[in-house]
Coordinates of C-alpha atoms in Angstrom, one line a residue:
M1 CA 23.3 25.9 -25.9
L2 CA 22.8 22.7 -26.4
E3 CA 25.7 20.5 -27.4
P4 CA 24.9 18.8 -29.9
S5 CA 27.6 15.1 -29.0
T6 CA 25.3 15.4 -25.8
L7 CA 22.4 16.1 -27.8
L8 CA 21.7 13.1 -30.4
F9 CA 23.1 10.7 -27.2
F10 CA 20.4 12.2 -25.0
V11 CA 17.9 10.8 -28.5
A12 CA 19.5 7.9 -28.4
A13 CA 19.0 6.7 -24.1
S14 CA 15.5 8.2 -24.5
L15 CA 14.2 6.3 -27.8
L16 CA 16.3 3.0 -26.2
L17 CA 13.7 3.3 -22.6
I18 CA 10.8 4.2 -24.6
L19 CA 11.0 1.7 -26.5
A20 CA 11.9 -1.1 -23.6
P21 CA 8.5 -3.4 -22.4
G22 CA 6.9 -1.7 -19.7
P23 CA 3.5 -0.5 -18.3
D24 CA 3.2 1.9 -20.1
I25 CA 3.6 0.7 -23.0
I26 CA 1.4 -2.7 -21.8
F27 CA -1.5 -0.3 -20.3
L28 CA -1.4 2.1 -24.8
I29 CA -1.3 -1.0 -26.4
S30 CA -4.4 -3.1 -24.2
Q31 CA -5.2 0.7 -24.5
G32 CA -6.0 0.0 -28.4
M33 CA -6.4 -3.0 -28.8
S34 CA -10.5 -2.7 -26.9
R35 CA -10.9 0.0 -28.0
G36 CA -9.3 0.7 -31.9
P37 CA -6.9 3.0 -33.6
A38 CA -7.9 6.3 -32.6
A39 CA -8.6 5.2 -28.8
G40 CA -4.1 4.7 -28.8
L41 CA -4.0 7.5 -29.3
R42 CA -5.7 9.7 -27.1
T43 CA -4.0 7.0 -24.7
A44 CA -0.3 7.6 -25.6
L45 CA -1.3 11.6 -25.1
G46 CA -2.2 11.4 -21.9
L47 CA 0.9 9.3 -21.3
A48 CA 3.3 11.5 -22.8
G49 CA 1.6 14.8 -20.7
G50 CA 2.1 13.2 -17.5
N51 CA 5.4 13.5 -18.5
L52 CA 6.0 16.9 -19.1
V53 CA 5.3 16.8 -15.3
H54 CA 7.5 14.7 -14.4
T55 CA 9.7 17.2 -16.6
L56 CA 7.7 19.8 -14.6
G57 CA 8.2 17.8 -11.5
A58 CA 12.7 17.3 -12.1
T59 CA 13.1 20.8 -12.9
L60 CA 11.4 22.5 -10.7
G61 CA 13.4 20.2 -7.2
I62 CA 9.5 19.0 -6.5
S63 CA 10.1 15.1 -8.0
V64 CA 12.3 15.2 -4.8
V65 CA 9.7 15.3 -2.1
F66 CA 9.2 11.3 -3.2
R67 CA 12.8 10.4 -2.4
T68 CA 13.7 12.1 1.1
S69 CA 10.0 11.2 2.3
A70 CA 8.7 7.0 2.4
L71 CA 5.3 8.8 3.3
A72 CA 5.4 10.5 0.1
F73 CA 6.1 8.5 -1.8
Q74 CA 4.2 5.4 -0.6
A75 CA 1.1 7.8 -0.7
L76 CA 1.6 9.0 -4.5
K77 CA 1.8 5.3 -4.8
L78 CA -1.4 3.2 -3.4
V79 CA -3.5 6.4 -5.5
G80 CA -1.9 5.3 -8.2
V81 CA -3.3 1.7 -7.1
A82 CA -6.1 2.2 -6.4
Y83 CA -7.6 4.0 -9.9
L84 CA -6.3 1.0 -11.6
L85 CA -7.8 -1.4 -9.6
Y86 CA -10.7 1.2 -10.6
L87 CA -9.8 0.6 -14.4
A88 CA -9.9 -3.1 -13.3
W89 CA -13.7 -2.6 -11.5
K90 CA -14.9 -0.7 -14.4
T91 CA -13.3 -2.9 -17.2
A92 CA -14.9 -6.0 -15.9
R93 CA -18.4 -4.3 -15.5
E94 CA -17.9 -3.4 -19.5
A95 CA -16.8 -7.4 -20.5
R96 CA -19.2 -9.0 -18.1
G97 CA -22.5 -6.5 -20.9
P98 CA -23.0 -6.7 -24.3
V99 CA -20.2 -6.7 -26.8
A100 CA -20.8 -3.1 -29.1
T101 CA -18.6 -1.8 -31.6
R102 CA -17.8 1.1 -30.5
P103 CA -16.2 2.1 -27.2
P104 CA -19.0 2.3 -23.7
A105 CA -19.8 6.0 -23.0
G106 CA -17.6 6.4 -20.2
A107 CA -14.4 5.7 -22.8
G108 CA -14.6 9.5 -24.2
P109 CA -11.8 11.1 -26.0
R110 CA -11.0 12.9 -23.1
S111 CA -11.4 10.0 -20.2
L112 CA -8.5 7.4 -22.6
F113 CA -6.4 10.6 -22.5
W114 CA -6.6 11.2 -19.0
R115 CA -7.0 7.3 -18.4
G116 CA -3.2 7.8 -20.0
F117 CA -2.0 10.9 -17.6
L118 CA -3.8 10.0 -14.6
M119 CA -1.7 6.0 -15.5
N120 CA 2.2 8.4 -15.6
V121 CA 1.7 10.6 -13.0
L122 CA 0.3 9.0 -10.6
N123 CA 3.6 6.6 -11.1
P124 CA 5.6 7.3 -8.9
K125 CA 8.9 5.6 -9.7
V126 CA 8.4 7.8 -13.4
A127 CA 8.6 10.4 -11.0
L128 CA 12.3 9.2 -9.6
F129 CA 13.3 8.3 -12.9
F130 CA 12.8 11.8 -14.7
L131 CA 14.9 13.0 -11.4
A132 CA 17.9 11.8 -12.6
F133 CA 18.3 11.0 -16.4
L134 CA 17.3 14.5 -16.8
P135 CA 20.4 15.8 -15.2
Q136 CA 22.9 13.6 -16.5
F137 CA 22.6 15.1 -19.8
V138 CA 22.7 19.0 -18.1
S139 CA 26.3 21.1 -18.5
R140 CA 26.5 24.4 -16.4
E141 CA 29.0 25.3 -19.6
A142 CA 25.1 25.8 -22.2
G143 CA 23.1 28.2 -19.8
P144 CA 20.4 27.8 -17.2
V145 CA 20.6 24.0 -15.2
W146 CA 16.3 24.9 -14.6
L147 CA 16.0 24.9 -19.2
Q148 CA 18.3 22.4 -19.8
M149 CA 16.7 20.6 -18.5
L150 CA 13.0 21.0 -19.3
A151 CA 14.1 21.5 -22.9
Y152 CA 15.3 17.4 -22.7
G153 CA 12.3 16.7 -21.5
V154 CA 9.5 18.6 -23.3
L155 CA 12.2 16.7 -25.9
F156 CA 11.1 13.3 -23.8
T157 CA 8.1 13.9 -24.3
L158 CA 7.1 14.5 -27.8
L159 CA 10.1 11.6 -28.8
V160 CA 7.4 9.6 -27.0
V161 CA 4.8 10.7 -28.7
V162 CA 6.2 9.4 -32.1
V163 CA 6.7 6.3 -30.7
F164 CA 3.2 5.5 -28.9
G165 CA 1.6 7.0 -30.8
A166 CA 2.7 4.6 -33.0
F167 CA 1.7 1.6 -30.8
G168 CA -1.2 3.0 -29.7
L169 CA -2.3 2.8 -33.3
F170 CA -1.3 0.1 -34.5
S171 CA -2.2 -2.3 -31.5
G172 CA -6.0 -0.2 -32.2
T173 CA -5.2 -1.4 -35.9
L174 CA -4.5 -4.6 -34.8
G175 CA -7.6 -5.0 -32.4
G176 CA -9.7 -3.8 -35.5
W177 CA -8.6 -7.2 -36.9
V178 CA -8.5 -8.7 -34.7
G179 CA -12.4 -8.7 -33.8
R180 CA -13.9 -8.4 -37.4
G181 CA -12.0 -12.2 -37.9
A182 CA -13.3 -13.4 -34.8
G183 CA -16.1 -12.1 -34.5
G184 CA -17.6 -10.4 -30.7
R185 CA -16.3 -13.4 -28.2
A186 CA -13.2 -11.4 -29.7
A187 CA -13.7 -8.5 -28.4
A188 CA -15.4 -9.5 -24.9
C189 CA -11.8 -12.0 -24.4
V190 CA -9.4 -8.6 -25.6
R191 CA -12.2 -6.5 -23.0
W192 CA -11.0 -9.7 -19.4
G193 CA -7.1 -9.5 -21.4
V194 CA -6.9 -5.6 -20.9
V195 CA -8.7 -6.7 -17.0
G196 CA -6.1 -8.7 -16.3
V197 CA -3.6 -6.5 -17.4
Y198 CA -4.8 -4.2 -15.3
A199 CA -4.6 -5.5 -11.9
A200 CA -1.3 -7.0 -13.0
L201 CA 0.1 -3.2 -13.9
A202 CA -1.6 -2.5 -9.9
A203 CA 0.2 -5.7 -7.8
R204 CA 3.3 -4.1 -10.1
L205 CA 2.6 -1.1 -9.0
A206 CA 2.3 -2.1 -5.0
V207 CA 4.6 -3.8 -4.5
V208 CA 7.3 -1.4 -6.3
Q209 CA 10.7 0.5 -3.5
R210 CA 12.1 3.8 -3.8

């Protein structure tokens, strides 16, 4: 059974980490601002889903490979960089086209979820974070270690859903106000801003080291 005091400390530490500005939040806000509240929420759910994958990786010991193998770390990192550059290229194509009030055809509910999911899963630093963070709260006296890590990982993911969901809804609402107040030109500027975000995230990930 998880100790109440440890659980409270875990929740407090997790919230501070989740609220800290980082690539996931920047990515989430860019999606909400450019595509609306529903898009922001779906992206948040995708990012949270990626956390579950990293939780399982840490629990099963799979993520250790990214700590011990430079090749595995670099391979996953390069796939992540390529994916972000692909999103930048795709969004640039949309931004050059006519401004519409609805998201483009390639940005449906499933697409937005998978964007968030892959953004998280393809970042090896997130895998290493879970591998280092979750064991700090595990106690052998509290039961099976793997079960505790799984429970803490699921709890972390639920907190991500709440916090990122709020960010996604707020940024989407804000983006709608900006679009209505300034018209199509503002919407186009937001789109090009998203292109810049993707490119910056790709550059940041490219220089990440273990």
